[in-house]
PDB file of C-alpha atoms and ligand atoms in Angstrom:
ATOM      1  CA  UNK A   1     165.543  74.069  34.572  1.00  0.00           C
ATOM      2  CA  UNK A   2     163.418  72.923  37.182  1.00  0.00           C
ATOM      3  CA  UNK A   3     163.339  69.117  38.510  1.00  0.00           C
ATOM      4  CA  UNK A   4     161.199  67.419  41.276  1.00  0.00           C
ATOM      5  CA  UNK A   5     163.259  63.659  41.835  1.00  0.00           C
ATOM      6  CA  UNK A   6     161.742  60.823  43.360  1.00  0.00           C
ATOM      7  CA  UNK A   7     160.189  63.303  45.587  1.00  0.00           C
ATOM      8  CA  UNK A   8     157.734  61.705  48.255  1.00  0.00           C
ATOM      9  CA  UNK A   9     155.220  62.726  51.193  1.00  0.00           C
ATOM     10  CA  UNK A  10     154.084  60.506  54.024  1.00  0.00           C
ATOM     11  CA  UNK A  11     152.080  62.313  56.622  1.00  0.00           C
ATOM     12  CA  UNK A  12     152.051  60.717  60.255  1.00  0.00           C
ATOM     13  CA  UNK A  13     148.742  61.602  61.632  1.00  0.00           C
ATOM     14  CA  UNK A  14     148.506  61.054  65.682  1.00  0.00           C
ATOM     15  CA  UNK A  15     145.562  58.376  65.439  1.00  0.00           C
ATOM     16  CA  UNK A  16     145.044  56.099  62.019  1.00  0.00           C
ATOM     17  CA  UNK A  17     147.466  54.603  59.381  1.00  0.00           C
ATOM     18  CA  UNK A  18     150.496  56.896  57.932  1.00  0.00           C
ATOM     19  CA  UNK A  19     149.271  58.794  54.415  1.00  0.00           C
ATOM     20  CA  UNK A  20     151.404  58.249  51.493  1.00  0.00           C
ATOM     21  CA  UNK A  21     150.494  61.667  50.107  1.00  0.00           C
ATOM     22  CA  UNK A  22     153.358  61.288  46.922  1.00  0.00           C
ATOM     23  CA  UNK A  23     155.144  58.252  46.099  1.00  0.00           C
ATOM     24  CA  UNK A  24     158.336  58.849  44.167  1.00  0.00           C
ATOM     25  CA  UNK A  25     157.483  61.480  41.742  1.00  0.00           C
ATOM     26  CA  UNK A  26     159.805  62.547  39.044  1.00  0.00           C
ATOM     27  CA  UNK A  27     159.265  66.042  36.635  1.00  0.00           C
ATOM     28  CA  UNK A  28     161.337  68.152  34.864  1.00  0.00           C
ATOM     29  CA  UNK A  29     160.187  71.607  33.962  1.00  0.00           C
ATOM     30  CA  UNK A  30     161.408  74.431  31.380  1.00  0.00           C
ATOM     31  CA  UNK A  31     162.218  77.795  32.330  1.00  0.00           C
ATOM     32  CA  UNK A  32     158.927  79.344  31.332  1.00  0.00           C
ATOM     33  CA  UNK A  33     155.123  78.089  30.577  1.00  0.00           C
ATOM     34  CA  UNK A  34     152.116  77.431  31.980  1.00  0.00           C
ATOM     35  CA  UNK A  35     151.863  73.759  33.601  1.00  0.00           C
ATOM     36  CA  UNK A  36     148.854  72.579  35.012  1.00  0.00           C
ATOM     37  CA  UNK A  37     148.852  69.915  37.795  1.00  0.00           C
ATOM     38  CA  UNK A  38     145.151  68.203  37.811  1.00  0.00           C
ATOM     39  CA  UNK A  39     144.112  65.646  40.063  1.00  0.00           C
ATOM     40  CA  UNK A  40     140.716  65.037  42.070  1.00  0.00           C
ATOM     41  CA  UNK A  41     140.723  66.139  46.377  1.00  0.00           C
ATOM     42  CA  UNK A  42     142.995  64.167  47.949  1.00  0.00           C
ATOM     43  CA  UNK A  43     145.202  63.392  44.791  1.00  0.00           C
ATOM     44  CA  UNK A  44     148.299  65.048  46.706  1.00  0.00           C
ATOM     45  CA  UNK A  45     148.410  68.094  44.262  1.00  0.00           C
ATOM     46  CA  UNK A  46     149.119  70.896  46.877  1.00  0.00           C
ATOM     47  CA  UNK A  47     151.698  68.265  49.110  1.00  0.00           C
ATOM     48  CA  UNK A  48     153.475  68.157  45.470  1.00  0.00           C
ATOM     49  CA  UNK A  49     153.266  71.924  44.975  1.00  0.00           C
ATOM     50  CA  UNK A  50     153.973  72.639  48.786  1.00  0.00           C
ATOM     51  CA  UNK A  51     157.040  70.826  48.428  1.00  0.00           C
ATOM     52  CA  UNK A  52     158.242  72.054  44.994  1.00  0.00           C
ATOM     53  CA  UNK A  53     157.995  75.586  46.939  1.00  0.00           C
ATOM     54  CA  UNK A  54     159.772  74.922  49.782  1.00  0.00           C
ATOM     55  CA  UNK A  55     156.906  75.316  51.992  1.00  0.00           C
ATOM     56  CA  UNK A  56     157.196  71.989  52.819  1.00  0.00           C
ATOM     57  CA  UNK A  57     159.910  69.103  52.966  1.00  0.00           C
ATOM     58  CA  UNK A  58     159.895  65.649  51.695  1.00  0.00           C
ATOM     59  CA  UNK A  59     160.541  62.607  53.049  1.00  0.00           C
ATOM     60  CA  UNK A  60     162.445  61.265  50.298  1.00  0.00           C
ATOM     61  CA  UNK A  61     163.443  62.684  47.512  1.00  0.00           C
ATOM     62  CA  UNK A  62     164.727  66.647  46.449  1.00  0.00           C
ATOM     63  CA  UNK A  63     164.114  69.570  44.476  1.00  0.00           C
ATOM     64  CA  UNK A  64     166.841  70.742  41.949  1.00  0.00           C
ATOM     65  CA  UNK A  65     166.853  74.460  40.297  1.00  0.00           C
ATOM     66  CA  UNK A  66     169.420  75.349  37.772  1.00  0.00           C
ATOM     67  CA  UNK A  67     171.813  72.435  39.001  1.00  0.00           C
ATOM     68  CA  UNK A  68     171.122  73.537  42.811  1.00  0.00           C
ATOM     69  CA  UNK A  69     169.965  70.267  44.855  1.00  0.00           C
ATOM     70  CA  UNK A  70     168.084  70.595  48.081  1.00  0.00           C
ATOM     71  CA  UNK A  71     169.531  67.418  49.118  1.00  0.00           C
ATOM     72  CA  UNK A  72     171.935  68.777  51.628  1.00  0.00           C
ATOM     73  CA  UNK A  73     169.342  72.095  52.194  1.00  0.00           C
ATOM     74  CA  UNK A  74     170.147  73.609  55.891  1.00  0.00           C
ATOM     75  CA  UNK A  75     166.942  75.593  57.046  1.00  0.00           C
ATOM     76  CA  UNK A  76     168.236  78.752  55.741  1.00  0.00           C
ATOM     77  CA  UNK A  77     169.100  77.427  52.277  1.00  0.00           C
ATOM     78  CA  UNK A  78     165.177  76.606  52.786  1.00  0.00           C
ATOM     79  CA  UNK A  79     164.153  80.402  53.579  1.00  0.00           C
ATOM     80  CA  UNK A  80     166.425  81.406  51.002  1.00  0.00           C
ATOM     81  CA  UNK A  81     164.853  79.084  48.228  1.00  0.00           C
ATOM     82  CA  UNK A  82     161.626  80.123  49.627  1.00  0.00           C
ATOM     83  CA  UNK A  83     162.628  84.067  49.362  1.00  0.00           C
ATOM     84  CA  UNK A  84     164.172  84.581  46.322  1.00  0.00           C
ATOM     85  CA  UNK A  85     163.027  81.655  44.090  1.00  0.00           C
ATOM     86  CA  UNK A  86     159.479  81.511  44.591  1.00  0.00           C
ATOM     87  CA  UNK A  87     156.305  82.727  44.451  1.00  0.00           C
ATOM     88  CA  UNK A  88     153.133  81.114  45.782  1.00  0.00           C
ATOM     89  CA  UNK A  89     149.690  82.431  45.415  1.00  0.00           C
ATOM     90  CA  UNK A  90     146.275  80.553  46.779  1.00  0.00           C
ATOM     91  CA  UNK A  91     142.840  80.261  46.729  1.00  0.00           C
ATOM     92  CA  UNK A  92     142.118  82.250  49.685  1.00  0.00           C
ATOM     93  CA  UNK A  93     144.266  85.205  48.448  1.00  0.00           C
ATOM     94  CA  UNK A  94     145.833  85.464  52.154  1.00  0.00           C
ATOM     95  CA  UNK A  95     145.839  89.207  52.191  1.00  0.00           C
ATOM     96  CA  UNK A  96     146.592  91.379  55.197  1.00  0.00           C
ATOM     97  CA  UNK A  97     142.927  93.238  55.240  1.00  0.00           C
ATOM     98  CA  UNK A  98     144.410  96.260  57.914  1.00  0.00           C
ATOM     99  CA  UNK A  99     146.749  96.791  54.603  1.00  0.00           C
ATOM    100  CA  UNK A 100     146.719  98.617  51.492  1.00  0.00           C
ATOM    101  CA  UNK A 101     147.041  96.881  48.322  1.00  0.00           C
ATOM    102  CA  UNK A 102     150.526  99.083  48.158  1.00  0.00           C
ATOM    103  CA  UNK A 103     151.379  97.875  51.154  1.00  0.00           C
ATOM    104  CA  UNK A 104     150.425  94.357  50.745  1.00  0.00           C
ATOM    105  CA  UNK A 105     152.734  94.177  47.894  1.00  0.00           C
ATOM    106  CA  UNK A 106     155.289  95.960  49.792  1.00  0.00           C
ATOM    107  CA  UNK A 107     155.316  93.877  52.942  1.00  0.00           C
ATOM    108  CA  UNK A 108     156.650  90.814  50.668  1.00  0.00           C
ATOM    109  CA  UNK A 109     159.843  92.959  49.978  1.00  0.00           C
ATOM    110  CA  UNK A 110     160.015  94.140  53.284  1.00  0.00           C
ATOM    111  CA  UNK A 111     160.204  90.773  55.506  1.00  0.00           C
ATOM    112  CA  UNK A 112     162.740  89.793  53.245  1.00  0.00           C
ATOM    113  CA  UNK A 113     164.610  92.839  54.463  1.00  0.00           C
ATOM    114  CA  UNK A 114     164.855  94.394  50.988  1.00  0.00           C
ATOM    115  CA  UNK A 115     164.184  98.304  50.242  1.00  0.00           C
ATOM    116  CA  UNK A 116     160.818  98.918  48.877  1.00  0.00           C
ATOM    117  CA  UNK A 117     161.295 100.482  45.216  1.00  0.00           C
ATOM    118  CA  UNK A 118     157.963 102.281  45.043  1.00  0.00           C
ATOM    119  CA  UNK A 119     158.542 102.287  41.347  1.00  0.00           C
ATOM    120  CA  UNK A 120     158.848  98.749  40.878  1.00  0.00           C
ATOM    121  CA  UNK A 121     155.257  97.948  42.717  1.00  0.00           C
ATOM    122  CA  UNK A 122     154.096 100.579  39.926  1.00  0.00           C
ATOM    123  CA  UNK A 123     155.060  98.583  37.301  1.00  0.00           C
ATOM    124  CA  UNK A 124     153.489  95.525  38.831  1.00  0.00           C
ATOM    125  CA  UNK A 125     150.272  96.887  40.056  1.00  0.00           C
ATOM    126  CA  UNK A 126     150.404  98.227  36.735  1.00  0.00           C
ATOM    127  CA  UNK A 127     151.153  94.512  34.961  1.00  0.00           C
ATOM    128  CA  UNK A 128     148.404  93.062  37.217  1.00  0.00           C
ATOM    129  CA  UNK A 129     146.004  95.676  35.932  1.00  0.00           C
ATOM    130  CA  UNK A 130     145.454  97.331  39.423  1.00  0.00           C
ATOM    131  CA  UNK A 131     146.948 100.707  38.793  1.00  0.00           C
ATOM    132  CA  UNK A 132     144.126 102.760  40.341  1.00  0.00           C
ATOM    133  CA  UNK A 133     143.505 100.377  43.531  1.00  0.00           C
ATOM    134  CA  UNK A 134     146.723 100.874  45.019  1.00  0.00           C
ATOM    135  CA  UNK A 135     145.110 102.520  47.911  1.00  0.00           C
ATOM    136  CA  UNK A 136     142.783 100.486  49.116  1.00  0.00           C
ATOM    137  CA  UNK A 137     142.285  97.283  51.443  1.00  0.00           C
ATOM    138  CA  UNK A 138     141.262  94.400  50.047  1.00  0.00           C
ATOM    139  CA  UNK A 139     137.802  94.559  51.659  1.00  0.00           C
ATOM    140  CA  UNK A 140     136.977  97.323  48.790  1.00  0.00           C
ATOM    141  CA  UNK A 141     137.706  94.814  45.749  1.00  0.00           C
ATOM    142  CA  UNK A 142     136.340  91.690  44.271  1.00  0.00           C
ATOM    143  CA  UNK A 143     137.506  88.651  44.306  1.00  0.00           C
ATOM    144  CA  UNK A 144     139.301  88.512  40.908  1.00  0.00           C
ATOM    145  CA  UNK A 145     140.999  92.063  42.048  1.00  0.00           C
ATOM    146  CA  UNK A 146     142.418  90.342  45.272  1.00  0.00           C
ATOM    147  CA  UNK A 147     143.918  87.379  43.181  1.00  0.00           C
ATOM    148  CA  UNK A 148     145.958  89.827  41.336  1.00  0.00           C
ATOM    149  CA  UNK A 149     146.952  91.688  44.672  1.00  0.00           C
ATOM    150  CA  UNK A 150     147.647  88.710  45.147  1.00  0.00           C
ATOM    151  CA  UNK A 151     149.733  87.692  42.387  1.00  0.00           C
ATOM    152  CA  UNK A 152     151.402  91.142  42.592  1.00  0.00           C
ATOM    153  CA  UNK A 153     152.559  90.207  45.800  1.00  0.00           C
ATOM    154  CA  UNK A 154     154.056  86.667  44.549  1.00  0.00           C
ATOM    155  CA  UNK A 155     155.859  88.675  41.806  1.00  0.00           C
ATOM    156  CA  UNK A 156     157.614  91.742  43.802  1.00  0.00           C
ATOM    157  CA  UNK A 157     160.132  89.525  44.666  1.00  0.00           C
ATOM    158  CA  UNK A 158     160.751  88.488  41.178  1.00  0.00           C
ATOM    159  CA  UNK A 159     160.913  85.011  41.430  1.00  0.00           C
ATOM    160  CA  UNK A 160     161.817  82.479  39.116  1.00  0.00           C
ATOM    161  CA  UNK A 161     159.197  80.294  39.601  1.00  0.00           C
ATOM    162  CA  UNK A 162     155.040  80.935  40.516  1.00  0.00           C
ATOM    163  CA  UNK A 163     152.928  78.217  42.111  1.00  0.00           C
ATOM    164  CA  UNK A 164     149.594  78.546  42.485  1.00  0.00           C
ATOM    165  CA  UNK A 165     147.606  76.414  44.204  1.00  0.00           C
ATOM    166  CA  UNK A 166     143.521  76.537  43.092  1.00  0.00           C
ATOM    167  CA  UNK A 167     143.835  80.352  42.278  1.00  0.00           C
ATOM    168  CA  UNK A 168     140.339  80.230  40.601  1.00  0.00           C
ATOM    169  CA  UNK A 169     138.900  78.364  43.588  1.00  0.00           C
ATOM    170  CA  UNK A 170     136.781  80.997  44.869  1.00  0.00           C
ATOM    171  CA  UNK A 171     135.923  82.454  41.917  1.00  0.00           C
ATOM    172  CA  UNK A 172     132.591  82.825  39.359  1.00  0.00           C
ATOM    173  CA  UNK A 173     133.898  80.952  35.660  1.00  0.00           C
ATOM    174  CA  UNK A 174     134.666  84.407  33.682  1.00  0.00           C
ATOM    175  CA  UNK A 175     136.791  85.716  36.795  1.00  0.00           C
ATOM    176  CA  UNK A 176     138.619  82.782  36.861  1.00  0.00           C
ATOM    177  CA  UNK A 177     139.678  82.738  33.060  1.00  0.00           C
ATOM    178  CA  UNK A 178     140.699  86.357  33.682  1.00  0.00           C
ATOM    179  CA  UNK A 179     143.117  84.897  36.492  1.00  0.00           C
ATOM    180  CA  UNK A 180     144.237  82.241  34.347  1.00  0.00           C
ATOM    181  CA  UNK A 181     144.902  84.890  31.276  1.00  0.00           C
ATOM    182  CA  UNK A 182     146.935  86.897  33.648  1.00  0.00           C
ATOM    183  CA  UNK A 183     149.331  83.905  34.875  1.00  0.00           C
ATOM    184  CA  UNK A 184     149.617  82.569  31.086  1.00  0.00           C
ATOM    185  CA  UNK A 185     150.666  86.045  30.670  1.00  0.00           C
ATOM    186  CA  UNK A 186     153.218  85.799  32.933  1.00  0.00           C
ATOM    187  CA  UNK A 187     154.379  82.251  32.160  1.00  0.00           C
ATOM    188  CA  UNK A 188     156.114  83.821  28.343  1.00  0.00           C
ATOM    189  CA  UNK A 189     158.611  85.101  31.072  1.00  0.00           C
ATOM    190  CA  UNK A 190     158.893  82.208  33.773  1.00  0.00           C
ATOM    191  CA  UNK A 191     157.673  78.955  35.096  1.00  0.00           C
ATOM    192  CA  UNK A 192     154.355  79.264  36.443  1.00  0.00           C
ATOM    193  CA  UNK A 193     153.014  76.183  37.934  1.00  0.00           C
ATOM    194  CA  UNK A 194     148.897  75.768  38.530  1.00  0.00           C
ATOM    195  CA  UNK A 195     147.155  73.361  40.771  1.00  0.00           C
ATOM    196  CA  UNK A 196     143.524  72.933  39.703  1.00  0.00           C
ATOM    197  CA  UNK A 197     140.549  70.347  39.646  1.00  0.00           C
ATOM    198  CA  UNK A 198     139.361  71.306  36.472  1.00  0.00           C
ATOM    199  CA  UNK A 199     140.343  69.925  33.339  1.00  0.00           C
ATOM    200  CA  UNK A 200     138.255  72.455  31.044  1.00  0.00           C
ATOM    201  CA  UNK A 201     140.695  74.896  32.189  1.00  0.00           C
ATOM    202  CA  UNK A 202     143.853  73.382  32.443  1.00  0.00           C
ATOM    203  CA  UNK A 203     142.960  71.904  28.873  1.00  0.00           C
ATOM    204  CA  UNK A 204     142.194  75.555  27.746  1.00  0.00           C
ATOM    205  CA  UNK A 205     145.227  77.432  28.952  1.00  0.00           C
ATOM    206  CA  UNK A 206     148.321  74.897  29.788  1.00  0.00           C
ATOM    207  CA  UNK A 207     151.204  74.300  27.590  1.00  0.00           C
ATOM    208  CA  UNK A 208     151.459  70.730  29.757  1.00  0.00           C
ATOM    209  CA  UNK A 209     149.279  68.954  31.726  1.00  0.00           C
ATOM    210  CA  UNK A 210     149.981  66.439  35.012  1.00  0.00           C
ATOM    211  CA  UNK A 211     147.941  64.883  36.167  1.00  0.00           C
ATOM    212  CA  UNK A 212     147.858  62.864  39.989  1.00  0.00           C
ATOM    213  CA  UNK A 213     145.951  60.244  40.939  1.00  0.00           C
ATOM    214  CA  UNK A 214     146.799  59.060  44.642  1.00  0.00           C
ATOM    215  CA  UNK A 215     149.983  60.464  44.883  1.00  0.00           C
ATOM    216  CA  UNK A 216     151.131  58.895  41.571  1.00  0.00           C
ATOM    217  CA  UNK A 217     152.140  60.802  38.401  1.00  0.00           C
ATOM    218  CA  UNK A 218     149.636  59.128  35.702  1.00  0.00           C
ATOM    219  CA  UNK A 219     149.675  61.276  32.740  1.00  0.00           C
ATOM    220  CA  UNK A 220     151.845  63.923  31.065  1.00  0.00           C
ATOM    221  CA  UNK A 221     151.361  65.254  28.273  1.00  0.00           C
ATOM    222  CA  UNK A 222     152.522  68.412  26.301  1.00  0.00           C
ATOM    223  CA  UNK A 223     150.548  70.541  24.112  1.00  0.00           C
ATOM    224  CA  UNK A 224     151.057  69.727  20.257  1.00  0.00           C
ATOM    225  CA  UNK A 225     152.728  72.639  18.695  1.00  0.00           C
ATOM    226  CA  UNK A 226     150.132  74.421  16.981  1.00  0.00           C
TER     227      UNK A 226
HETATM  228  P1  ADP B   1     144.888  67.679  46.973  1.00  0.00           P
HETATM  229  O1  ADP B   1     145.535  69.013  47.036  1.00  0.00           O
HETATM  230  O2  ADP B   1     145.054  67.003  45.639  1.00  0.00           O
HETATM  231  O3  ADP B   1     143.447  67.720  47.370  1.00  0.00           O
HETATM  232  P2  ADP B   1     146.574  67.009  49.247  1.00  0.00           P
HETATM  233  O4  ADP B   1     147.984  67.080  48.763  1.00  0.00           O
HETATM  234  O5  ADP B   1     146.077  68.131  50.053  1.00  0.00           O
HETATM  235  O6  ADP B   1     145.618  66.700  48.004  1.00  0.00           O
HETATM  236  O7  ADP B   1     146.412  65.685  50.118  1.00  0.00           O
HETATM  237  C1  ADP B   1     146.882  64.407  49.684  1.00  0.00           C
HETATM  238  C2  ADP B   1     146.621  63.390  50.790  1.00  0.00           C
HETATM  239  O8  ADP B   1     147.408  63.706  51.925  1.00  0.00           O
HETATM  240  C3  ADP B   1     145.179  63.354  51.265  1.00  0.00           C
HETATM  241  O9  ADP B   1     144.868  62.022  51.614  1.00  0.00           O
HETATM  242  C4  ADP B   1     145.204  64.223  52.503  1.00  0.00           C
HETATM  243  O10 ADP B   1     144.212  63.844  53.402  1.00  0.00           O
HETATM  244  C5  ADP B   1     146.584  63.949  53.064  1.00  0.00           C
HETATM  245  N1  ADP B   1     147.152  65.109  53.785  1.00  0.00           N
HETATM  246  C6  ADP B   1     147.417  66.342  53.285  1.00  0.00           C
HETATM  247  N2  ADP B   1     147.969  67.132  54.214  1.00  0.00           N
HETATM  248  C7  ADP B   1     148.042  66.395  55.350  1.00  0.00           C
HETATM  249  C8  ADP B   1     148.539  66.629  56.677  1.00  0.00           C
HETATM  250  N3  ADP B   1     149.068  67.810  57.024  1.00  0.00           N
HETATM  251  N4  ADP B   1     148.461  65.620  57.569  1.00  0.00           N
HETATM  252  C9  ADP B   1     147.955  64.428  57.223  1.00  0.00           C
HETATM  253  N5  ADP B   1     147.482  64.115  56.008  1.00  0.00           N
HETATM  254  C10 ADP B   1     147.535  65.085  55.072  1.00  0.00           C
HETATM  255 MG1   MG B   2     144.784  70.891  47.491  1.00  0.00          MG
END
């Protein structure tokens, strides 16, 4: 189980008023599934995401996975939530172009200090459906292939949990549902959590839909069992 309580955001900018990006937001999430969270620019969907992952903290407010609070979180119970509990993907894929797709997969074991089991990116190139692109750089694929390296790279380190934050952002509408197939794929066997403005999709493939509007939770709603 995965909780977000009374988590908020206020960003101090140098010049101009304080931004409340989250006020008090409270969620509980399964163990698996595909959750959407939809919201127009500026709704404070990636501040909630960002600080569900760790990427960011809150200024009131914690994260709680399988009973562990953040509450009393040093900086390296931080990197370790960030490290072994998480995986993020984007909209801008983030790749290291001088890399490999191997190798971009790799590197996410690697800075964590962990042996690269060559076998283990097989099976996940393989699960992505990049089996034959392993050696190339991401300048030689499309844009739907580098959202899987992408996701590949979010799932090497086997985390319990997959944010990802407009992953069909940058890409044409059939490319996109191809993305979204994948991570419902992936959601039978954990939590994966999906930041999007678009409500045809998150209608289309989410087993529970958020929804922000200025920082506020103002809908919820499950799926009906079918
Ligand atoms: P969304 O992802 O839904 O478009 P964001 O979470 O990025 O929304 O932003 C929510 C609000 O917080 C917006 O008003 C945005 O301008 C503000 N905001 C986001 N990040 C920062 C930041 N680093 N500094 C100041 N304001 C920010
Ligand atoms: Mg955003």
């Amino acid at each position: 189980m995965f909780q977000a309580i009374g988590l908020s955001k206020t960003y101090h900018v140098k010049k101009g008023e304080p931004v409340q990006a989250l006020r008090n937001v409270n969620l509980t999430f399964g163990d698996t599934g595909m959750v959407f969270i939809l919201g127009k620019s500026g709704s404070g969907k990636s501040t909630l995401l960002h600080l569900m992952g760790g990427l960011d903290k809150p200024t009131a407010g914690e994260i709680v996975l399988d009973g562990q609070s953040s509450a009393n979180f040093k900086d390296a119970d931080w990197d370790r939530y960030r490290n072994h509990n998480v995986g993020f993907v984007f909209q801008e894929y983030n790749l290291l172009p001088e890399f490999t797709v191997r190798d971009n997969v790799g590197i996410a074991l690697e800075l964590q200090k962990k042996k690269v089991d060559e076998s283990v990116i097989d099976d996940i190139l393989k699960e992505v459906e990049l089996e034959d692109m392993g050696k190339r750089k991401p300048a030689e694929l499309s844009g739907g292939q580098r959202q899987r390296v992408a996701i590949a790279r979010a799932l090497v380190k086997n985390p319990k949990i997959l944010f990802a934050d407009e992953p069909t952002g940058a890409l044409d509408e059939n490319t996109g549902k191809s993305i979204l197939a994948l991570l419902k794929k992936l959601s039978a066997g954990k939590l994966v959590i999906v930041v999007t403005h678009d409500r045809d999709f998150a209608e289309a493939y989410g087993d529970r839909i958020i929804e922000l509007s200025d920082g506020i939770v103002v809908a919820d709603s499950a799926r009906p069992a079918e």
